[in-house]
């Protein structure tokens, strides 16, 4: 499938939900894409192939980044690391507080999830402002990992999330 054909299929597989989770926000619903097994497989392959043999782990951002991240890790034959909201992981964790437009948030990983020097690909579904992805990269690097890149399904160009990830390799399959 060509890049243009995949982009068209991704666009068709997304559903816009206006005023969710709050008024003025248009939520990008990925569930129609996930329901299409052929499209889901094509998306996972497109995300994974540039990283074959180049990463030791894939880190997926809660929650929808888990879906793509775990599938990409499986496709690459590497382990998966969930990057979760505070208090969601059992056992010892390492965390990072970061600023949001409306306050702060905290993300965490298990303290033993990574070995020093591990190469970890960060995966999420949508790149909006980039704050969570940037925080995840910083957290993983604090744990001793190297983060060669960030993969997202959809980039919301108007929100300029790449600015928060300046200096990092960011790849999106579709920019809207």
PDB file of C-alpha atoms in Angstrom:
ATOM      1  CA  UNK A   1       0.000   0.000   0.000  1.00  0.00           C
ATOM      2  CA  UNK A   2       1.398   3.426  -0.906  1.00  0.00           C
ATOM      3  CA  UNK A   3       1.791   6.135   1.718  1.00  0.00           C
ATOM      4  CA  UNK A   4      -1.002   8.148   0.084  1.00  0.00           C
ATOM      5  CA  UNK A   5      -3.336   5.151   0.015  1.00  0.00           C
ATOM      6  CA  UNK A   6      -2.596   4.390   3.663  1.00  0.00           C
ATOM      7  CA  UNK A   7      -3.217   8.020   4.612  1.00  0.00           C
ATOM      8  CA  UNK A   8      -6.572   7.945   2.812  1.00  0.00           C
ATOM      9  CA  UNK A   9      -7.539   4.748   4.611  1.00  0.00           C
ATOM     10  CA  UNK A  10      -6.467   6.141   7.985  1.00  0.00           C
ATOM     11  CA  UNK A  11      -8.454   9.331   7.366  1.00  0.00           C
ATOM     12  CA  UNK A  12     -11.518   7.228   6.502  1.00  0.00           C
ATOM     13  CA  UNK A  13     -10.951   5.068   9.596  1.00  0.00           C
ATOM     14  CA  UNK A  14     -11.114   7.983  12.016  1.00  0.00           C
ATOM     15  CA  UNK A  15     -14.295   9.443  13.449  1.00  0.00           C
ATOM     16  CA  UNK A  16     -14.467  13.011  14.730  1.00  0.00           C
ATOM     17  CA  UNK A  17     -16.499  13.373  17.933  1.00  0.00           C
ATOM     18  CA  UNK A  18     -17.292  17.045  18.548  1.00  0.00           C
ATOM     19  CA  UNK A  19     -17.280  18.490  22.065  1.00  0.00           C
ATOM     20  CA  UNK A  20     -15.604  15.484  23.662  1.00  0.00           C
ATOM     21  CA  UNK A  21     -14.263  15.269  26.319  1.00  0.00           C
ATOM     22  CA  UNK A  22     -15.255  18.916  26.767  1.00  0.00           C
ATOM     23  CA  UNK A  23     -16.919  21.646  24.696  1.00  0.00           C
ATOM     24  CA  UNK A  24     -14.743  22.968  21.885  1.00  0.00           C
ATOM     25  CA  UNK A  25     -12.591  19.833  21.605  1.00  0.00           C
ATOM     26  CA  UNK A  26     -12.957  17.505  18.618  1.00  0.00           C
ATOM     27  CA  UNK A  27     -11.898  14.022  19.684  1.00  0.00           C
ATOM     28  CA  UNK A  28     -10.220  11.764  17.106  1.00  0.00           C
ATOM     29  CA  UNK A  29     -11.877   8.366  17.650  1.00  0.00           C
ATOM     30  CA  UNK A  30      -9.665   5.517  16.402  1.00  0.00           C
ATOM     31  CA  UNK A  31     -12.117   2.677  17.095  1.00  0.00           C
ATOM     32  CA  UNK A  32     -13.379   2.442  13.488  1.00  0.00           C
ATOM     33  CA  UNK A  33      -9.746   2.010  12.349  1.00  0.00           C
ATOM     34  CA  UNK A  34      -9.155  -0.680  14.981  1.00  0.00           C
ATOM     35  CA  UNK A  35     -12.254  -2.555  13.825  1.00  0.00           C
ATOM     36  CA  UNK A  36     -10.765  -2.900  10.329  1.00  0.00           C
ATOM     37  CA  UNK A  37      -8.240  -5.735  10.766  1.00  0.00           C
ATOM     38  CA  UNK A  38      -6.514  -5.084   7.430  1.00  0.00           C
ATOM     39  CA  UNK A  39      -6.110  -1.365   8.123  1.00  0.00           C
ATOM     40  CA  UNK A  40      -4.970  -1.947  11.716  1.00  0.00           C
ATOM     41  CA  UNK A  41      -2.332  -4.394  10.458  1.00  0.00           C
ATOM     42  CA  UNK A  42      -1.176  -1.935   7.775  1.00  0.00           C
ATOM     43  CA  UNK A  43      -0.841   0.841  10.363  1.00  0.00           C
ATOM     44  CA  UNK A  44       1.160  -1.371  12.726  1.00  0.00           C
ATOM     45  CA  UNK A  45       3.463  -2.461   9.904  1.00  0.00           C
ATOM     46  CA  UNK A  46       3.954   1.123   8.701  1.00  0.00           C
ATOM     47  CA  UNK A  47       4.876   2.235  12.228  1.00  0.00           C
ATOM     48  CA  UNK A  48       7.166  -0.730  12.877  1.00  0.00           C
ATOM     49  CA  UNK A  49       9.199  -1.180   9.706  1.00  0.00           C
ATOM     50  CA  UNK A  50      11.474   1.884  10.011  1.00  0.00           C
ATOM     51  CA  UNK A  51      12.499   0.675  13.485  1.00  0.00           C
ATOM     52  CA  UNK A  52      13.186  -3.003  12.755  1.00  0.00           C
ATOM     53  CA  UNK A  53      16.486  -3.941  14.414  1.00  0.00           C
ATOM     54  CA  UNK A  54      16.895  -0.437  15.852  1.00  0.00           C
ATOM     55  CA  UNK A  55      15.007  -0.573  19.160  1.00  0.00           C
ATOM     56  CA  UNK A  56      14.988  -2.828  22.214  1.00  0.00           C
ATOM     57  CA  UNK A  57      11.592  -1.762  23.565  1.00  0.00           C
ATOM     58  CA  UNK A  58       8.464   0.110  22.583  1.00  0.00           C
ATOM     59  CA  UNK A  59       6.861   2.442  25.128  1.00  0.00           C
ATOM     60  CA  UNK A  60       3.148   3.121  24.686  1.00  0.00           C
ATOM     61  CA  UNK A  61       1.471   6.141  26.246  1.00  0.00           C
ATOM     62  CA  UNK A  62      -1.719   5.625  28.217  1.00  0.00           C
ATOM     63  CA  UNK A  63      -4.197   4.748  27.015  1.00  0.00           C
ATOM     64  CA  UNK A  64      -4.566   4.525  23.261  1.00  0.00           C
ATOM     65  CA  UNK A  65      -0.808   4.410  22.775  1.00  0.00           C
ATOM     66  CA  UNK A  66      -0.967   0.994  24.484  1.00  0.00           C
ATOM     67  CA  UNK A  67      -2.982  -0.394  21.579  1.00  0.00           C
ATOM     68  CA  UNK A  68      -0.523   0.618  18.884  1.00  0.00           C
ATOM     69  CA  UNK A  69       2.603   0.314  21.028  1.00  0.00           C
ATOM     70  CA  UNK A  70       1.952  -3.273  22.104  1.00  0.00           C
ATOM     71  CA  UNK A  71       1.149  -4.332  18.541  1.00  0.00           C
ATOM     72  CA  UNK A  72       4.269  -2.604  17.190  1.00  0.00           C
ATOM     73  CA  UNK A  73       6.430  -4.239  19.878  1.00  0.00           C
ATOM     74  CA  UNK A  74       5.012  -7.641  18.955  1.00  0.00           C
ATOM     75  CA  UNK A  75       5.637  -6.944  15.259  1.00  0.00           C
ATOM     76  CA  UNK A  76       9.252  -5.998  16.034  1.00  0.00           C
ATOM     77  CA  UNK A  77       9.812  -8.873  18.443  1.00  0.00           C
ATOM     78  CA  UNK A  78      10.737  -6.557  21.327  1.00  0.00           C
ATOM     79  CA  UNK A  79       9.314  -5.860  24.759  1.00  0.00           C
ATOM     80  CA  UNK A  80       6.594  -3.348  25.598  1.00  0.00           C
ATOM     81  CA  UNK A  81       6.745  -0.709  28.349  1.00  0.00           C
ATOM     82  CA  UNK A  82       3.497   0.951  29.452  1.00  0.00           C
ATOM     83  CA  UNK A  83       3.823   4.630  30.359  1.00  0.00           C
ATOM     84  CA  UNK A  84       0.945   5.144  32.772  1.00  0.00           C
ATOM     85  CA  UNK A  85      -0.783   7.850  34.726  1.00  0.00           C
ATOM     86  CA  UNK A  86       0.276   8.080  38.373  1.00  0.00           C
ATOM     87  CA  UNK A  87      -0.838   5.313  40.693  1.00  0.00           C
ATOM     88  CA  UNK A  88      -1.798   2.794  38.001  1.00  0.00           C
ATOM     89  CA  UNK A  89       1.263   0.524  38.131  1.00  0.00           C
ATOM     90  CA  UNK A  90       1.889  -1.955  40.956  1.00  0.00           C
ATOM     91  CA  UNK A  91       5.325  -2.145  42.507  1.00  0.00           C
ATOM     92  CA  UNK A  92       8.157   0.335  42.446  1.00  0.00           C
ATOM     93  CA  UNK A  93       7.832   3.083  39.858  1.00  0.00           C
ATOM     94  CA  UNK A  94       9.788   6.032  38.523  1.00  0.00           C
ATOM     95  CA  UNK A  95       7.719   9.075  37.643  1.00  0.00           C
ATOM     96  CA  UNK A  96       7.794  12.554  36.204  1.00  0.00           C
ATOM     97  CA  UNK A  97       5.491  15.504  36.826  1.00  0.00           C
ATOM     98  CA  UNK A  98       4.892  17.747  33.837  1.00  0.00           C
ATOM     99  CA  UNK A  99       2.856  20.821  32.973  1.00  0.00           C
ATOM    100  CA  UNK A 100      -0.416  20.739  31.083  1.00  0.00           C
ATOM    101  CA  UNK A 101      -2.358  23.691  29.747  1.00  0.00           C
ATOM    102  CA  UNK A 102      -4.742  23.367  32.692  1.00  0.00           C
ATOM    103  CA  UNK A 103      -2.491  22.084  35.501  1.00  0.00           C
ATOM    104  CA  UNK A 104      -0.018  19.267  35.991  1.00  0.00           C
ATOM    105  CA  UNK A 105       0.040  15.529  35.456  1.00  0.00           C
ATOM    106  CA  UNK A 106       2.331  12.681  36.376  1.00  0.00           C
ATOM    107  CA  UNK A 107       3.402   9.669  34.331  1.00  0.00           C
ATOM    108  CA  UNK A 108       5.198   6.593  35.592  1.00  0.00           C
ATOM    109  CA  UNK A 109       6.974   3.433  34.455  1.00  0.00           C
ATOM    110  CA  UNK A 110       8.086   0.441  36.464  1.00  0.00           C
ATOM    111  CA  UNK A 111      11.526   1.017  37.952  1.00  0.00           C
ATOM    112  CA  UNK A 112      12.772  -2.256  36.435  1.00  0.00           C
ATOM    113  CA  UNK A 113      11.179  -1.795  32.981  1.00  0.00           C
ATOM    114  CA  UNK A 114      14.384  -0.740  31.234  1.00  0.00           C
ATOM    115  CA  UNK A 115      18.032  -1.615  31.227  1.00  0.00           C
ATOM    116  CA  UNK A 116      20.549   1.226  30.971  1.00  0.00           C
ATOM    117  CA  UNK A 117      21.244   2.094  27.353  1.00  0.00           C
ATOM    118  CA  UNK A 118      18.068   0.440  26.027  1.00  0.00           C
ATOM    119  CA  UNK A 119      16.776   1.983  22.819  1.00  0.00           C
ATOM    120  CA  UNK A 120      13.075   2.778  23.283  1.00  0.00           C
ATOM    121  CA  UNK A 121      10.585   3.914  20.650  1.00  0.00           C
ATOM    122  CA  UNK A 122       7.759   6.079  22.054  1.00  0.00           C
ATOM    123  CA  UNK A 123       4.317   5.456  20.539  1.00  0.00           C
ATOM    124  CA  UNK A 124       0.994   7.260  20.870  1.00  0.00           C
ATOM    125  CA  UNK A 125      -2.125   7.606  18.783  1.00  0.00           C
ATOM    126  CA  UNK A 126      -2.390  11.397  18.437  1.00  0.00           C
ATOM    127  CA  UNK A 127       0.213  14.144  18.701  1.00  0.00           C
ATOM    128  CA  UNK A 128      -1.581  17.259  19.925  1.00  0.00           C
ATOM    129  CA  UNK A 129       0.439  19.707  22.042  1.00  0.00           C
ATOM    130  CA  UNK A 130       3.257  17.184  22.528  1.00  0.00           C
ATOM    131  CA  UNK A 131       3.488  17.625  26.288  1.00  0.00           C
ATOM    132  CA  UNK A 132       2.843  14.014  27.260  1.00  0.00           C
ATOM    133  CA  UNK A 133       5.126  12.606  24.564  1.00  0.00           C
ATOM    134  CA  UNK A 134       7.920  14.992  25.579  1.00  0.00           C
ATOM    135  CA  UNK A 135       7.477  14.050  29.234  1.00  0.00           C
ATOM    136  CA  UNK A 136       7.576  10.342  28.335  1.00  0.00           C
ATOM    137  CA  UNK A 137      10.842  10.813  26.433  1.00  0.00           C
ATOM    138  CA  UNK A 138      12.363  12.653  29.387  1.00  0.00           C
ATOM    139  CA  UNK A 139      11.149  10.024  31.862  1.00  0.00           C
ATOM    140  CA  UNK A 140      12.564   7.149  29.793  1.00  0.00           C
ATOM    141  CA  UNK A 141      15.882   8.959  29.405  1.00  0.00           C
ATOM    142  CA  UNK A 142      15.961   9.581  33.166  1.00  0.00           C
ATOM    143  CA  UNK A 143      15.691   5.791  33.510  1.00  0.00           C
ATOM    144  CA  UNK A 144      18.823   5.422  31.356  1.00  0.00           C
ATOM    145  CA  UNK A 145      17.138   4.681  28.033  1.00  0.00           C
ATOM    146  CA  UNK A 146      17.864   6.244  24.673  1.00  0.00           C
ATOM    147  CA  UNK A 147      14.806   7.468  22.753  1.00  0.00           C
ATOM    148  CA  UNK A 148      15.559   7.479  19.014  1.00  0.00           C
ATOM    149  CA  UNK A 149      12.067   8.522  17.975  1.00  0.00           C
ATOM    150  CA  UNK A 150       8.378   9.084  18.509  1.00  0.00           C
ATOM    151  CA  UNK A 151       5.710   7.453  16.324  1.00  0.00           C
ATOM    152  CA  UNK A 152       2.111   8.684  16.185  1.00  0.00           C
ATOM    153  CA  UNK A 153      -0.849   7.732  14.060  1.00  0.00           C
ATOM    154  CA  UNK A 154      -2.212  11.266  13.645  1.00  0.00           C
ATOM    155  CA  UNK A 155      -0.589  14.654  14.145  1.00  0.00           C
ATOM    156  CA  UNK A 156      -2.826  17.674  14.755  1.00  0.00           C
ATOM    157  CA  UNK A 157      -0.741  20.230  12.896  1.00  0.00           C
ATOM    158  CA  UNK A 158      -2.530  23.305  14.271  1.00  0.00           C
ATOM    159  CA  UNK A 159      -1.486  22.410  17.845  1.00  0.00           C
ATOM    160  CA  UNK A 160       2.230  22.318  16.912  1.00  0.00           C
ATOM    161  CA  UNK A 161       3.155  19.356  19.103  1.00  0.00           C
ATOM    162  CA  UNK A 162       6.465  18.981  17.304  1.00  0.00           C
ATOM    163  CA  UNK A 163       7.662  22.115  19.058  1.00  0.00           C
ATOM    164  CA  UNK A 164       7.558  20.283  22.412  1.00  0.00           C
ATOM    165  CA  UNK A 165       9.579  17.491  20.775  1.00  0.00           C
ATOM    166  CA  UNK A 166      12.147  19.729  19.077  1.00  0.00           C
ATOM    167  CA  UNK A 167      15.344  17.870  18.291  1.00  0.00           C
ATOM    168  CA  UNK A 168      13.591  14.495  18.328  1.00  0.00           C
ATOM    169  CA  UNK A 169      12.689  12.300  15.365  1.00  0.00           C
ATOM    170  CA  UNK A 170       8.880  12.452  15.134  1.00  0.00           C
ATOM    171  CA  UNK A 171       6.949  10.482  12.549  1.00  0.00           C
ATOM    172  CA  UNK A 172       3.194  10.577  11.959  1.00  0.00           C
ATOM    173  CA  UNK A 173       1.307   8.480   9.456  1.00  0.00           C
ATOM    174  CA  UNK A 174      -1.276  11.236   8.898  1.00  0.00           C
ATOM    175  CA  UNK A 175      -1.179  14.987   9.524  1.00  0.00           C
ATOM    176  CA  UNK A 176      -4.474  16.857   9.780  1.00  0.00           C
TER     177      UNK A 176
END
